[in-house]
CSV table of C-alpha atoms in Angstrom, one decimal:
chain,number,residue,atom,x,y,z
A,4,MET,CA,81.7,82.3,89.7
A,5,ASN,CA,81.1,81.8,93.4
A,6,ARG,CA,81.5,84.9,95.8
A,7,GLN,CA,84.9,83.3,97.0
A,8,ASN,CA,86.2,83.8,93.4
A,9,LYS,CA,84.8,87.6,93.1
A,10,THR,CA,85.6,90.7,94.4
A,11,VAL,CA,82.5,92.6,95.9
A,12,ILE,CA,82.7,96.2,96.8
A,13,ASP,CA,79.8,97.7,98.8
A,14,PRO,CA,80.0,100.6,100.9
A,15,TRP,CA,77.0,100.4,102.9
A,16,GLY,CA,77.2,96.3,102.7
A,17,SER,CA,79.6,93.3,102.7
A,18,THR,CA,83.0,93.8,100.7
A,19,HIS,CA,84.8,90.6,99.7
A,20,VAL,CA,88.4,90.8,98.4
A,21,ALA,CA,89.3,87.5,96.6
A,22,ASP,CA,92.6,88.5,95.1
A,23,TYR,CA,93.9,92.0,96.0
A,24,SER,CA,96.3,91.9,93.0
A,25,LYS,CA,93.8,91.5,90.6
A,26,LEU,CA,92.1,95.0,91.8
A,27,PHE,CA,94.6,97.0,89.6
A,28,ASP,CA,93.0,95.3,86.2
A,29,GLU,CA,89.5,95.0,87.3
A,30,PHE,CA,89.1,98.3,89.1
A,31,GLY,CA,92.2,100.9,87.5
A,32,ILE,CA,93.6,101.0,91.2
A,33,GLU,CA,96.9,101.6,90.9
A,34,PRO,CA,99.5,99.8,93.2
A,35,PHE,CA,101.5,101.8,96.2
A,36,ASP,CA,104.5,100.2,95.3
A,37,GLU,CA,108.3,100.9,96.2
A,38,GLN,CA,108.7,103.3,93.7
A,39,ILE,CA,105.9,105.7,95.4
A,40,ILE,CA,107.3,104.8,98.9
A,41,LYS,CA,111.2,105.8,98.3
A,42,ARG,CA,109.8,109.4,97.3
A,43,ILE,CA,108.0,110.0,100.7
A,44,PRO,CA,110.0,111.0,103.6
A,45,ASN,CA,109.2,108.9,106.6
A,46,PRO,CA,106.5,106.7,104.9
A,47,SER,CA,104.1,105.4,107.6
A,48,LYS,CA,104.2,102.1,108.9
A,49,TYR,CA,101.0,101.5,106.8
A,50,MET,CA,102.9,102.1,103.6
A,51,ARG,CA,106.2,100.1,104.5
A,52,ARG,CA,104.3,96.9,105.3
A,53,GLY,CA,102.1,96.8,102.5
A,54,ILE,CA,98.9,97.6,104.4
A,55,ILE,CA,98.4,100.2,101.8
A,56,PHE,CA,98.2,98.6,98.7
A,57,GLY,CA,97.0,100.9,96.1
A,58,HIS,CA,95.8,104.3,95.2
A,59,ARG,CA,93.9,106.4,92.5
A,60,ASP,CA,96.1,109.4,91.5
A,61,PHE,CA,98.6,109.8,94.3
A,62,GLN,CA,101.2,111.2,91.9
A,63,ARG,CA,99.2,115.0,92.8
A,64,ILE,CA,100.2,114.4,96.6
A,65,LEU,CA,103.8,112.9,95.8
A,66,GLU,CA,104.4,116.3,93.7
A,67,ALA,CA,102.7,118.7,96.6
A,68,ILE,CA,105.1,117.2,99.1
A,69,GLU,CA,108.1,117.2,97.0
A,70,ASN,CA,107.2,120.7,96.0
A,71,LYS,CA,106.2,122.0,99.6
A,72,GLN,CA,102.9,123.1,98.2
A,73,PRO,CA,99.9,122.9,100.3
A,74,PHE,CA,97.4,120.0,100.2
A,75,ALA,CA,94.7,118.4,102.2
A,76,VAL,CA,93.5,115.1,103.8
A,77,MET,CA,90.0,114.1,104.2
A,78,SER,CA,88.0,111.5,105.6
A,79,GLY,CA,85.5,111.2,108.4
A,80,LEU,CA,83.1,108.7,110.5
A,81,LYS,CA,79.5,107.4,110.8
A,82,PRO,CA,78.6,108.4,114.4
A,83,SER,CA,76.7,104.9,114.8
A,84,ASN,CA,79.2,103.1,117.1
A,85,LYS,CA,81.8,103.1,119.5
A,86,PHE,CA,85.5,104.0,118.0
A,87,HIS,CA,86.8,100.3,117.5
A,88,ILE,CA,90.3,98.9,116.1
A,89,GLY,CA,88.5,98.9,112.9
A,90,ASN,CA,88.4,102.7,112.9
A,91,LEU,CA,92.1,103.1,114.0
A,92,LEU,CA,94.0,103.0,110.5
A,93,THR,CA,92.0,105.5,108.6
A,94,ALA,CA,92.3,107.5,111.7
A,95,SER,CA,95.9,107.4,111.9
A,96,GLU,CA,96.4,108.1,108.2
A,97,ILE,CA,94.9,111.6,108.5
A,98,ILE,CA,97.0,112.2,111.8
A,99,TYR,CA,100.0,111.1,109.3
A,100,PHE,CA,99.3,113.4,106.5
A,101,GLN,CA,98.7,116.5,109.0
A,102,LYS,CA,101.5,115.8,111.4
A,103,GLU,CA,104.3,114.8,108.8
A,104,PHE,CA,103.4,117.3,106.0
A,105,GLY,CA,101.4,120.1,107.6
A,106,ALA,CA,98.3,119.1,105.5
A,107,LYS,CA,95.0,120.4,106.3
A,108,ALA,CA,92.8,117.8,107.8
A,109,PHE,CA,89.0,117.7,107.2
A,110,TYR,CA,87.1,115.5,109.0
A,111,CYS,CA,83.7,114.9,108.8
A,112,ILE,CA,81.2,113.7,111.1
A,113,ALA,CA,79.0,111.5,108.7
A,114,ASP,CA,75.5,111.9,110.2
A,115,ILE,CA,73.2,112.1,107.3
A,116,GLU,CA,74.9,108.4,105.9
A,117,SER,CA,74.0,107.3,109.3
A,118,TYR,CA,70.4,108.3,109.2
A,119,ALA,CA,70.3,107.0,105.5
A,120,ASP,CA,72.0,103.7,106.1
A,121,ASN,CA,71.3,103.2,109.9
A,122,ARG,CA,67.8,105.1,110.8
A,123,ILE,CA,70.1,107.1,113.6
A,124,THR,CA,68.5,110.5,114.2
A,125,TYR,CA,70.6,113.7,114.3
A,126,GLU,CA,69.8,114.1,117.5
A,127,ASP,CA,70.4,110.3,118.8
A,128,ALA,CA,74.2,110.6,117.0
A,129,THR,CA,75.3,113.7,119.0
A,130,ASP,CA,76.8,111.6,122.0
A,131,THR,CA,78.1,109.4,119.7
A,132,ALA,CA,79.9,111.8,117.7
A,133,VAL,CA,81.5,113.8,120.5
A,134,ASP,CA,82.6,110.4,121.9
A,135,ASN,CA,84.0,109.6,118.5
A,136,LEU,CA,85.6,112.9,117.8
A,137,ALA,CA,87.3,112.8,121.2
A,138,ASP,CA,89.0,109.5,120.2
A,139,MET,CA,90.2,111.4,117.2
A,140,LEU,CA,91.6,114.1,119.5
A,141,ALA,CA,93.2,111.6,121.7
A,142,LEU,CA,95.1,109.9,118.5
A,143,GLY,CA,96.7,113.0,117.9
A,144,LEU,CA,94.2,115.0,115.2
A,145,ASP,CA,95.3,118.6,116.1
A,146,PRO,CA,91.9,120.7,115.7
A,147,LYS,CA,94.0,123.7,115.0
A,148,ASN,CA,95.0,122.3,111.4
A,149,ALA,CA,91.6,121.0,110.8
A,150,HIS,CA,88.1,121.6,109.9
A,151,ILE,CA,85.6,119.4,111.7
A,152,TRP,CA,81.7,119.3,110.8
A,153,ARG,CA,78.8,117.6,111.0
A,154,GLN,CA,77.1,116.7,107.4
A,155,SER,CA,73.9,117.8,108.5
A,156,GLU,CA,75.5,121.2,109.6
A,157,GLU,CA,77.8,121.9,107.1
A,158,LYS,CA,75.7,123.9,104.2
A,159,ARG,CA,78.5,123.9,102.0
A,160,VAL,CA,78.4,120.2,101.8
A,161,THR,CA,74.7,120.3,101.1
A,162,ASP,CA,75.5,122.9,98.5
A,163,TYR,CA,77.9,120.6,96.7
A,164,ALA,CA,75.6,117.5,96.8
A,165,PHE,CA,72.7,119.4,95.3
A,166,ILE,CA,75.1,120.8,92.4
A,167,PHE,CA,76.4,117.0,91.8
A,168,GLY,CA,72.8,115.6,92.1
A,169,ALA,CA,72.0,117.7,89.2
A,170,ASN,CA,74.8,116.4,87.2
A,171,VAL,CA,74.3,112.4,87.8
A,172,THR,CA,71.6,110.5,86.5
A,173,THR,CA,69.9,107.6,88.2
A,174,ALA,CA,71.5,105.3,85.8
A,175,THR,CA,74.9,106.1,86.9
A,176,MET,CA,74.1,105.7,90.4
A,177,ASN,CA,73.1,102.0,89.8
A,178,ALA,CA,75.9,101.4,87.7
A,179,VAL,CA,78.3,102.6,90.6
A,180,TYR,CA,76.5,101.2,93.6
A,181,GLY,CA,74.1,98.7,92.3
A,182,GLU,CA,70.2,99.2,92.6
A,183,GLN,CA,69.7,100.4,95.8
A,184,THR,CA,66.0,100.3,97.3
A,185,ASN,CA,66.7,103.0,99.9
A,186,PHE,CA,67.0,106.0,97.9
A,187,GLY,CA,68.3,107.8,100.6
A,188,LEU,CA,71.9,106.1,100.2
A,189,TYR,CA,72.1,107.7,97.0
A,190,MET,CA,71.4,111.1,98.5
A,191,SER,CA,74.1,110.4,101.1
A,192,ALA,CA,76.7,109.1,98.6
A,193,LEU,CA,76.3,112.9,96.8
A,194,VAL,CA,76.8,114.5,100.5
A,195,GLN,CA,79.8,112.4,100.7
A,196,SER,CA,81.1,113.9,97.2
A,197,GLY,CA,80.4,117.2,99.0
A,198,ASP,CA,82.4,116.5,102.0
A,199,ILE,CA,85.4,115.4,99.8
A,200,MET,CA,85.6,118.4,97.4
A,201,LEU,CA,84.7,120.9,100.9
A,202,PRO,CA,88.4,121.5,101.1
A,203,GLN,CA,88.4,122.9,97.6
A,204,HIS,CA,85.7,125.5,98.4
A,205,PRO,CA,86.7,128.9,98.0
A,206,ASP,CA,86.1,129.7,101.9
A,207,PHE,CA,89.4,126.8,102.2
A,208,GLY,CA,91.4,128.5,99.9
A,209,GLY,CA,90.2,126.8,96.4
A,210,PRO,CA,91.3,124.0,94.2
A,211,LYS,CA,93.9,122.0,95.8
A,212,PRO,CA,95.2,118.5,95.8
A,213,VAL,CA,92.9,116.3,98.3
A,214,VAL,CA,94.1,112.6,99.6
A,215,VAL,CA,91.3,110.2,100.8
A,216,PRO,CA,92.8,107.8,103.0
A,217,VAL,CA,90.1,104.7,102.6
A,218,GLY,CA,89.2,101.2,102.7
A,219,LEU,CA,88.5,99.1,99.7
A,220,ASP,CA,84.8,99.1,100.5
A,221,GLN,CA,84.6,103.1,99.7
A,222,ASP,CA,86.2,103.0,96.2
A,223,PRO,CA,82.5,103.7,94.6
A,224,HIS,CA,82.4,106.9,96.7
A,225,ILE,CA,86.1,107.6,95.4
A,226,ARG,CA,84.8,106.7,91.6
A,227,LEU,CA,81.5,109.0,91.6
A,228,VAL,CA,83.4,112.1,93.0
A,229,ARG,CA,86.3,112.0,90.9
A,230,ASP,CA,83.8,111.7,87.8
A,231,LEU,CA,81.8,114.7,89.1
A,232,ALA,CA,84.9,117.0,89.8
A,233,ARG,CA,86.0,115.8,86.1
A,234,LYS,CA,82.6,116.8,84.5
A,235,LEU,CA,82.3,119.9,86.6
A,236,SER,CA,86.4,121.0,86.6
A,237,SER,CA,85.7,123.8,83.9
A,238,ASN,CA,83.0,125.6,86.3
A,239,TYR,CA,84.8,125.2,89.3
A,240,GLY,CA,88.4,124.5,88.5
A,241,PHE,CA,88.2,121.2,90.4
A,242,VAL,CA,91.1,119.0,91.1
A,243,LEU,CA,90.4,115.8,91.2
A,244,PRO,CA,90.7,113.9,94.7
A,245,SER,CA,93.4,111.4,95.0
A,246,ALA,CA,92.9,108.1,97.5
A,247,THR,CA,95.0,105.8,99.3
A,248,PHE,CA,93.4,102.4,99.8
A,249,HIS,CA,94.5,99.9,102.8
A,250,ARG,CA,93.7,96.4,103.2
A,251,LEU,CA,91.0,95.5,105.3
A,252,MET,CA,91.9,93.9,108.7
A,253,ARG,CA,90.2,90.8,109.3
A,254,GLY,CA,88.0,89.4,112.5
A,255,LEU,CA,90.1,88.6,115.6
A,256,ASP,CA,88.0,85.3,115.2
A,257,GLY,CA,89.6,85.0,112.0
A,258,SER,CA,86.2,85.8,110.3
A,259,GLU,CA,86.4,87.6,106.8
A,260,LYS,CA,86.0,91.1,108.5
A,261,MET,CA,84.7,93.1,111.4
A,262,SER,CA,81.3,93.2,112.2
A,263,LYS,CA,79.1,94.2,115.0
A,264,ARG,CA,76.9,91.4,114.3
A,265,ASN,CA,79.8,89.2,115.6
A,266,PRO,CA,81.1,91.0,118.7
A,267,MET,CA,84.5,88.8,118.7
A,268,SER,CA,85.3,89.8,115.7
A,269,TYR,CA,86.3,93.2,117.2
A,270,PHE,CA,87.0,95.4,120.2
A,271,ASP,CA,86.2,99.1,120.7
A,272,LEU,CA,88.3,101.7,122.5
A,273,SER,CA,86.0,102.2,125.3
A,274,GLU,CA,85.3,98.3,126.3
A,275,ASP,CA,85.9,96.7,129.5
A,276,LEU,CA,89.7,95.5,129.7
A,277,ASP,CA,88.7,92.2,130.9
A,278,SER,CA,86.4,91.9,127.7
A,279,ILE,CA,89.1,92.8,125.2
A,280,ARG,CA,92.1,90.7,127.2
A,281,SER,CA,89.5,87.5,126.8
A,282,LYS,CA,88.6,88.3,122.9
A,283,VAL,CA,92.4,88.6,122.3
A,284,MET,CA,93.1,85.4,124.2
A,285,ASN,CA,90.6,83.8,121.8
A,286,ALA,CA,91.8,85.3,118.7
A,287,PHE,CA,92.3,82.7,115.9
A,288,THR,CA,96.0,81.9,115.4
A,289,GLY,CA,98.0,80.1,112.9
A,290,GLY,CA,99.0,77.6,115.9
A,291,ARG,CA,99.5,73.6,115.4
A,292,ALA,CA,97.4,71.2,117.5
A,293,THR,CA,100.1,70.7,120.1
A,294,VAL,CA,103.3,72.4,121.7
A,295,ALA,CA,105.0,69.7,120.6
A,296,GLU,CA,103.8,70.1,116.7
A,297,GLN,CA,104.3,73.7,116.9
A,298,LYS,CA,107.9,73.2,117.9
A,299,LYS,CA,108.5,70.6,115.3
A,300,LEU,CA,106.6,72.0,112.4
A,301,GLY,CA,106.7,75.7,113.2
A,302,GLY,CA,103.2,78.0,113.3
A,303,GLU,CA,101.5,79.6,110.4
A,304,PRO,CA,101.9,83.5,111.2
A,305,ASP,CA,100.7,84.5,107.8
A,306,LYS,CA,97.2,83.2,109.1
A,307,CYS,CA,97.6,84.7,112.9
A,308,MET,CA,95.0,87.4,114.0
A,309,ILE,CA,97.7,88.4,116.9
A,310,GLN,CA,100.9,89.0,114.5
A,311,GLU,CA,97.9,90.9,112.5
A,312,LEU,CA,97.1,93.0,115.2
A,313,CYS,CA,100.7,93.6,115.8
A,314,VAL,CA,101.4,94.3,111.8
A,315,PHE,CA,98.6,96.8,111.6
A,316,HIS,CA,98.1,98.7,114.9
A,317,PHE,CA,100.0,97.9,118.3
A,318,MET,CA,103.8,97.4,117.2
A,319,ASP,CA,105.6,99.9,115.9
A,320,ASP,CA,109.2,98.3,115.2
A,321,ASP,CA,109.2,96.9,111.8
A,322,LYS,CA,112.5,94.6,113.1
A,323,LYS,CA,110.2,93.3,116.0
A,324,ILE,CA,107.3,92.6,113.6
A,325,VAL,CA,109.7,90.4,111.7
A,326,GLU,CA,111.5,88.7,114.5
A,327,ALA,CA,108.2,87.3,115.8
A,328,TYR,CA,107.2,86.3,112.2
A,329,GLN,CA,110.3,84.4,112.2
A,330,ASN,CA,110.2,83.0,115.8
A,331,CYS,CA,106.3,81.5,115.2
A,332,LYS,CA,107.4,80.3,111.9
A,333,SER,CA,110.1,78.3,113.4
A,334,GLY,CA,107.9,77.2,116.5
A,335,ALA,CA,110.2,79.0,118.9
A,336,LEU,CA,107.3,81.6,119.9
A,337,LEU,CA,104.3,79.9,121.1
A,338,CYS,CA,100.8,81.1,120.5
A,339,GLY,CA,99.9,81.8,124.0
A,340,GLU,CA,103.3,83.2,125.2
A,341,HIS,CA,103.0,85.4,122.2
A,342,LYS,CA,99.0,86.3,122.8
A,343,GLN,CA,99.9,87.3,126.6
A,344,GLU,CA,103.0,89.8,125.1
A,345,VAL,CA,100.5,91.2,122.8
A,346,ILE,CA,97.7,91.4,125.5
A,347,ASP,CA,100.0,93.4,127.7
A,348,LEU,CA,100.6,95.9,124.8
A,349,ILE,CA,97.0,96.2,123.8
A,350,THR,CA,95.9,97.2,127.5
A,351,SER,CA,98.5,99.4,128.2
A,352,TRP,CA,97.8,101.3,124.8
A,353,VAL,CA,94.3,101.6,125.6
A,354,LYS,CA,95.0,103.0,129.2
A,355,ASN,CA,97.1,105.3,127.8
A,356,HIS,CA,94.5,106.3,125.3
A,357,ARG,CA,91.4,106.4,127.7
A,358,ARG,CA,93.5,109.0,129.8
A,359,LYS,CA,93.9,111.4,127.1
A,360,LYS,CA,90.7,111.1,125.7
A,361,GLU,CA,88.8,111.7,129.0
A,362,LYS,CA,90.7,115.0,129.0
A,363,LEU,CA,89.3,115.9,125.4
A,364,ILE,CA,85.8,115.3,125.7
A,365,ASP,CA,84.6,118.8,126.5
A,366,THR,CA,86.9,119.9,123.6
A,367,ALA,CA,84.9,117.7,121.3
A,368,ARG,CA,81.9,119.2,122.4
A,369,GLU,CA,82.9,122.3,122.1
A,370,ILE,CA,83.9,121.8,118.4
A,371,LEU,CA,80.5,120.7,117.5
A,372,ASN,CA,79.1,122.9,119.8
A,373,VAL,CA,77.2,120.4,121.5
A,374,LYS,CA,75.9,122.2,124.8
């Protein structure tokens, strides 16, 4: 079987999804369907639009929401790059659960993983960590209802990692992640399991439901931590953590995914505005070869990255999304016109975000205890 027909999931490398619908049988992921969405008061746009497509054990979170019981939301980010549009989705999901349902947010700066995977020292990661956290705060993360930490400084996480390491075999790690020549990746995976279980530490009120919003590439971590929580539940009372899975946004140039090796595939939130405009203007579309052909045959919005930018991030009104889709398909909306409209939306959004972020840099430094 060639790679195009096979799903490959690698949290540290390349993830390829041949067919999202096959993930339910192949990996045991459950569909995030209308039966779930109709039980959620004010579902997020990612839920409504099918961007969140699957879950593990979200039933626990639904029950907590319906019974008004406490639960936590947990995720994090490697301090290896500037915050970019590929990071926006998970960030928005954390903030959604915090704002909509009062969930305490647990946000991790994954500096141990960034060293294991990218050889970025803790010291070198500091400025990026502050910058990334300021982005999160500007997006709406409320630090008053959050616990924010660096892996290298959170002893409760590393204590859990040691306990987990004593309860897992090399054979299991190989089965979950494939055989790795860099053993530090296995160690960082155990630390990430500690991150995910931190909301259930006695210092934070003990066992409770926890939801972890992730892309499919992170599912190996979810499978590992759920296995460990199950194995150790009789000792620690752990509740198996839940997860939601979102689709991975393609690269702006139409490539399978965004990659720092391909600068035209993404833009970061600190990038020069002219550079952002240029990348969006050159983004891959489903347009025809000529204007006349587009008006006659219509465009192909399912292939279009301009449409995808709107669906994922920059257009909140579902009706406008549908209208743009239909107008493209009918030939009434031309690519150049649509690109300019979306460029205006994005640059306005980015400018507003930067104004907020600038005021929050000192807060981010204070939270991370960076002088």
